[in-house]
Coordinates of C-alpha atoms in Angstrom, one line a residue:
Chain A
G7 CA -10.4 -13.9 -2.0
E8 CA -9.7 -10.8 -4.0
N9 CA -7.1 -10.9 -6.7
V10 CA -5.9 -7.6 -8.4
E11 CA -3.9 -7.7 -11.7
Q12 CA -2.2 -4.5 -13.2
H13 CA -0.8 -3.8 -16.4
P14 CA 1.7 -2.8 -17.7
S15 CA 4.5 -3.5 -15.4
T16 CA 6.6 -0.9 -17.0
L17 CA 5.6 2.2 -18.9
S18 CA 7.8 4.8 -20.5
V19 CA 6.3 7.9 -22.0
Q20 CA 7.5 11.2 -23.4
E21 CA 7.1 14.3 -21.2
G22 CA 3.9 15.8 -22.1
D23 CA 2.2 12.7 -23.4
S24 CA -0.5 10.7 -21.6
A25 CA 0.0 7.6 -19.5
V26 CA -2.5 4.9 -18.7
I27 CA -2.4 2.1 -16.1
K28 CA -5.0 -0.6 -16.0
C29 CA -6.2 -2.9 -13.2
T30 CA -8.6 -5.7 -13.0
Y31 CA -10.2 -7.2 -9.8
S32 CA -12.0 -10.4 -9.0
D33 CA -14.2 -9.6 -6.0
S34 CA -17.6 -8.3 -6.9
A35 CA -17.9 -7.0 -3.4
S36 CA -15.1 -4.8 -3.7
N37 CA -16.2 -1.2 -3.8
Y38 CA -13.3 1.2 -3.0
F39 CA -10.4 1.6 -5.4
P40 CA -7.5 3.8 -4.6
W41 CA -4.3 4.5 -6.5
Y42 CA -0.8 5.1 -4.9
K43 CA 2.3 6.5 -6.1
Q44 CA 5.6 5.4 -4.6
E45 CA 8.8 7.3 -5.1
L46 CA 12.1 5.7 -4.3
G47 CA 12.7 5.2 -0.7
K48 CA 9.4 6.4 0.4
G49 CA 6.1 5.1 1.5
P50 CA 3.1 4.8 -1.0
Q51 CA 1.2 8.0 -1.3
L52 CA -2.6 8.1 -2.0
I53 CA -3.1 10.2 -5.0
I54 CA -6.7 9.4 -6.1
D55 CA -9.5 7.0 -5.2
I56 CA -13.0 6.0 -6.5
R57 CA -16.0 4.3 -5.1
S58 CA -18.1 1.8 -6.8
N59 CA -21.1 4.2 -7.2
V60 CA -18.9 6.5 -9.3
G61 CA -17.7 5.9 -12.9
E62 CA -15.2 8.6 -13.2
K63 CA -13.1 11.1 -10.9
K64 CA -10.6 13.8 -11.8
D65 CA -8.0 15.6 -10.0
Q66 CA -6.2 18.1 -12.1
R67 CA -4.0 15.9 -14.4
I68 CA -5.1 12.7 -12.8
A69 CA -8.1 10.7 -13.5
V70 CA -9.6 7.4 -12.7
T71 CA -12.4 5.5 -14.3
L72 CA -14.2 2.4 -13.1
N73 CA -16.1 -0.2 -15.0
K74 CA -18.0 -2.3 -12.4
T75 CA -19.4 -4.7 -15.1
A76 CA -16.1 -5.6 -16.4
K77 CA -14.4 -5.4 -13.0
H78 CA -11.6 -3.0 -14.2
F79 CA -10.4 0.4 -13.3
S80 CA -7.7 2.6 -14.8
L81 CA -5.5 5.6 -13.9
H82 CA -5.1 8.3 -16.5
I83 CA -2.2 10.8 -16.2
T84 CA -2.2 13.7 -18.8
E85 CA 0.5 16.1 -19.6
T86 CA 3.1 13.7 -17.9
Q87 CA 6.2 15.5 -16.0
P88 CA 9.4 14.0 -15.0
E89 CA 8.2 14.1 -11.3
D90 CA 5.4 11.8 -12.3
S91 CA 8.2 9.0 -12.7
A92 CA 7.5 6.5 -9.8
V93 CA 5.8 3.1 -9.1
Y94 CA 2.1 3.3 -9.1
F95 CA -0.1 0.6 -7.4
C96 CA -3.8 0.1 -7.5
A97 CA -5.7 -1.5 -5.0
A98 CA -9.2 -2.9 -4.1
S99 CA -11.2 -3.0 -0.9
R100 CA -14.6 -3.9 0.3
G101 CA -14.7 -0.7 2.3
K102 CA -14.3 0.5 5.9
G103 CA -12.1 -1.6 8.1
Q104 CA -11.6 -4.2 5.4
N105 CA -8.3 -5.4 3.9
F106 CA -6.7 -3.9 0.8
V107 CA -5.5 -6.0 -2.0
F108 CA -2.8 -4.4 -4.1
G109 CA -1.8 -4.8 -7.7
P110 CA 1.9 -5.6 -8.4
G111 CA 2.7 -2.2 -9.4
T112 CA 3.6 -0.2 -12.7
R113 CA 6.9 1.6 -12.9
L114 CA 6.4 4.7 -14.9
S115 CA 9.2 6.6 -16.5
V116 CA 8.7 10.0 -17.9
L117 CA 11.4 10.9 -20.3
P118 CA 12.4 14.6 -20.8
Chain B
D2 CA 3.3 13.8 5.9
S3 CA 0.7 11.0 6.1
G4 CA 0.5 11.2 9.8
V5 CA 1.5 7.7 10.3
T6 CA 5.0 7.4 12.1
Q7 CA 7.2 4.4 12.0
T8 CA 10.3 3.7 13.9
P9 CA 13.0 3.1 13.4
K10 CA 13.6 4.2 9.8
H11 CA 16.6 1.8 9.5
L12 CA 17.5 -1.4 11.1
I13 CA 20.6 -3.5 10.6
T14 CA 20.9 -6.9 12.3
A15 CA 22.2 -10.4 12.0
T16 CA 20.6 -13.6 11.1
G17 CA 19.0 -15.4 14.0
Q18 CA 18.3 -12.2 15.8
R19 CA 14.9 -10.7 16.9
V20 CA 13.6 -7.1 16.1
T21 CA 10.6 -5.1 16.9
L22 CA 9.2 -2.5 14.4
R23 CA 6.8 0.2 15.8
C24 CA 4.0 2.1 14.3
S25 CA 1.8 4.9 15.5
P26 CA -1.3 5.4 13.4
R27 CA -3.0 8.7 12.2
S28 CA -4.8 10.3 15.1
G29 CA -8.3 8.8 15.4
D30 CA -7.5 5.7 13.1
L31 CA -8.6 2.5 14.6
S32 CA -6.9 0.1 12.2
V33 CA -3.4 -0.8 11.5
Y34 CA -1.9 -2.8 8.6
W35 CA 1.5 -4.2 8.1
Y36 CA 3.0 -4.7 4.6
Q37 CA 6.3 -6.2 3.5
Q38 CA 8.0 -4.9 0.2
S39 CA 11.1 -6.8 -0.9
L40 CA 13.5 -5.2 -3.4
D41 CA 11.5 -4.1 -6.7
Q42 CA 8.4 -6.1 -5.5
G43 CA 4.9 -5.3 -4.7
L44 CA 3.3 -4.9 -1.3
Q45 CA 2.7 -8.1 0.5
F46 CA 0.0 -7.8 3.0
L47 CA 1.1 -9.4 6.4
I48 CA -1.6 -8.6 9.0
Q49 CA -4.4 -6.1 10.0
Y50 CA -5.5 -5.0 13.4
Y51 CA -8.7 -3.2 14.3
N52 CA -9.1 -1.6 17.6
G53 CA -6.8 -4.0 19.4
E54 CA -7.9 -7.2 17.7
E55 CA -6.5 -9.2 14.7
R56 CA -8.9 -8.6 11.8
A57 CA -7.0 -10.3 8.8
K58 CA -4.0 -12.3 8.1
G59 CA -1.9 -12.5 5.0
N60 CA 1.2 -14.3 4.2
I61 CA 2.8 -13.8 7.5
L62 CA 5.5 -16.2 8.6
E63 CA 5.1 -18.0 11.9
R64 CA 8.4 -16.4 12.9
F65 CA 6.6 -12.9 12.7
S66 CA 3.9 -11.7 15.2
A67 CA 2.2 -8.4 15.7
Q68 CA 0.0 -6.7 18.2
Q69 CA -2.0 -3.6 18.6
F70 CA -2.0 -1.8 22.0
P71 CA -4.9 0.0 23.9
D72 CA -3.3 3.3 22.6
L73 CA -3.7 1.9 19.1
H74 CA 0.0 1.9 18.3
S75 CA 1.3 -1.4 16.9
E76 CA 4.5 -3.5 16.9
L77 CA 5.7 -6.0 14.4
N78 CA 8.1 -8.6 15.9
L79 CA 10.4 -10.5 13.6
S80 CA 12.4 -13.4 15.1
S81 CA 14.9 -15.9 13.9
L82 CA 15.7 -13.6 11.1
E83 CA 16.9 -14.7 7.9
L84 CA 18.7 -13.1 5.0
G85 CA 15.4 -13.0 3.0
D86 CA 13.7 -11.2 5.6
S87 CA 15.5 -8.0 4.4
A88 CA 12.9 -5.7 3.0
L89 CA 11.0 -2.5 3.6
Y90 CA 8.2 -3.0 6.0
F91 CA 5.2 -0.5 5.9
C92 CA 2.6 0.2 8.3
A93 CA -0.5 1.9 7.3
S94 CA -3.8 3.0 9.1
S95 CA -7.3 3.7 8.3
V96 CA -10.7 3.7 9.8
P97 CA -13.1 5.4 10.3
N98 CA -12.1 7.0 7.1
E99 CA -11.7 4.3 4.6
K100 CA -8.7 5.8 3.1
L101 CA -5.4 4.0 3.8
F102 CA -2.3 6.1 4.6
F103 CA 1.1 4.5 4.8
G104 CA 4.0 5.5 7.0
S105 CA 7.5 6.1 5.4
G106 CA 8.6 2.5 6.3
T107 CA 11.4 0.7 8.2
Q108 CA 14.2 -0.5 6.1
L109 CA 15.4 -4.0 7.6
S110 CA 18.8 -5.3 6.6
V111 CA 19.7 -8.7 7.9
L112 CA 23.3 -9.4 7.4

């Protein structure tokens, strides 16, 4: 089955700096890769996603890149702000109606 | 607001007891997923239902069971509860849109 690894497990950056979180997956049939942000005491919130036919996607300060050959994808957050502090999860899925396998999460701290 | 509704938000019970967690998916979503998140841990997949039928099973204990009803809401039943079952339990829904949306969770405390 699918296995998703995520690094680093914790990340501290200064406000205004960039943050990068990397994930690798094992199942070459996976074709949908979402990223979630989880704030304390809340449910994971979808922040950006990418499909396997796209190499990069941006949404304001957030971007995701995908390398299908190497089976890895990354989340990039630019101009970080204290409110970006949270746990971020990556996931992989074979698509509609299929299961999602999550990475173990990255705790991001943005220091003011 | 994701549109996925979970009740109750908090549940405190004793060891050996049985509880039921309820989830209403987003309007139109056919698939419901249940995840367990222990303190400072990741999201452990328990089980998935699609239009009333079990679609996939993860690391769900035999003491746990779930079902999805004709109106697409789902219930997760946890029995013979142990201290280690204390966790956040999330429900999520998807399909026909492939995007997965989570509810706000049920915090279960077993004392």
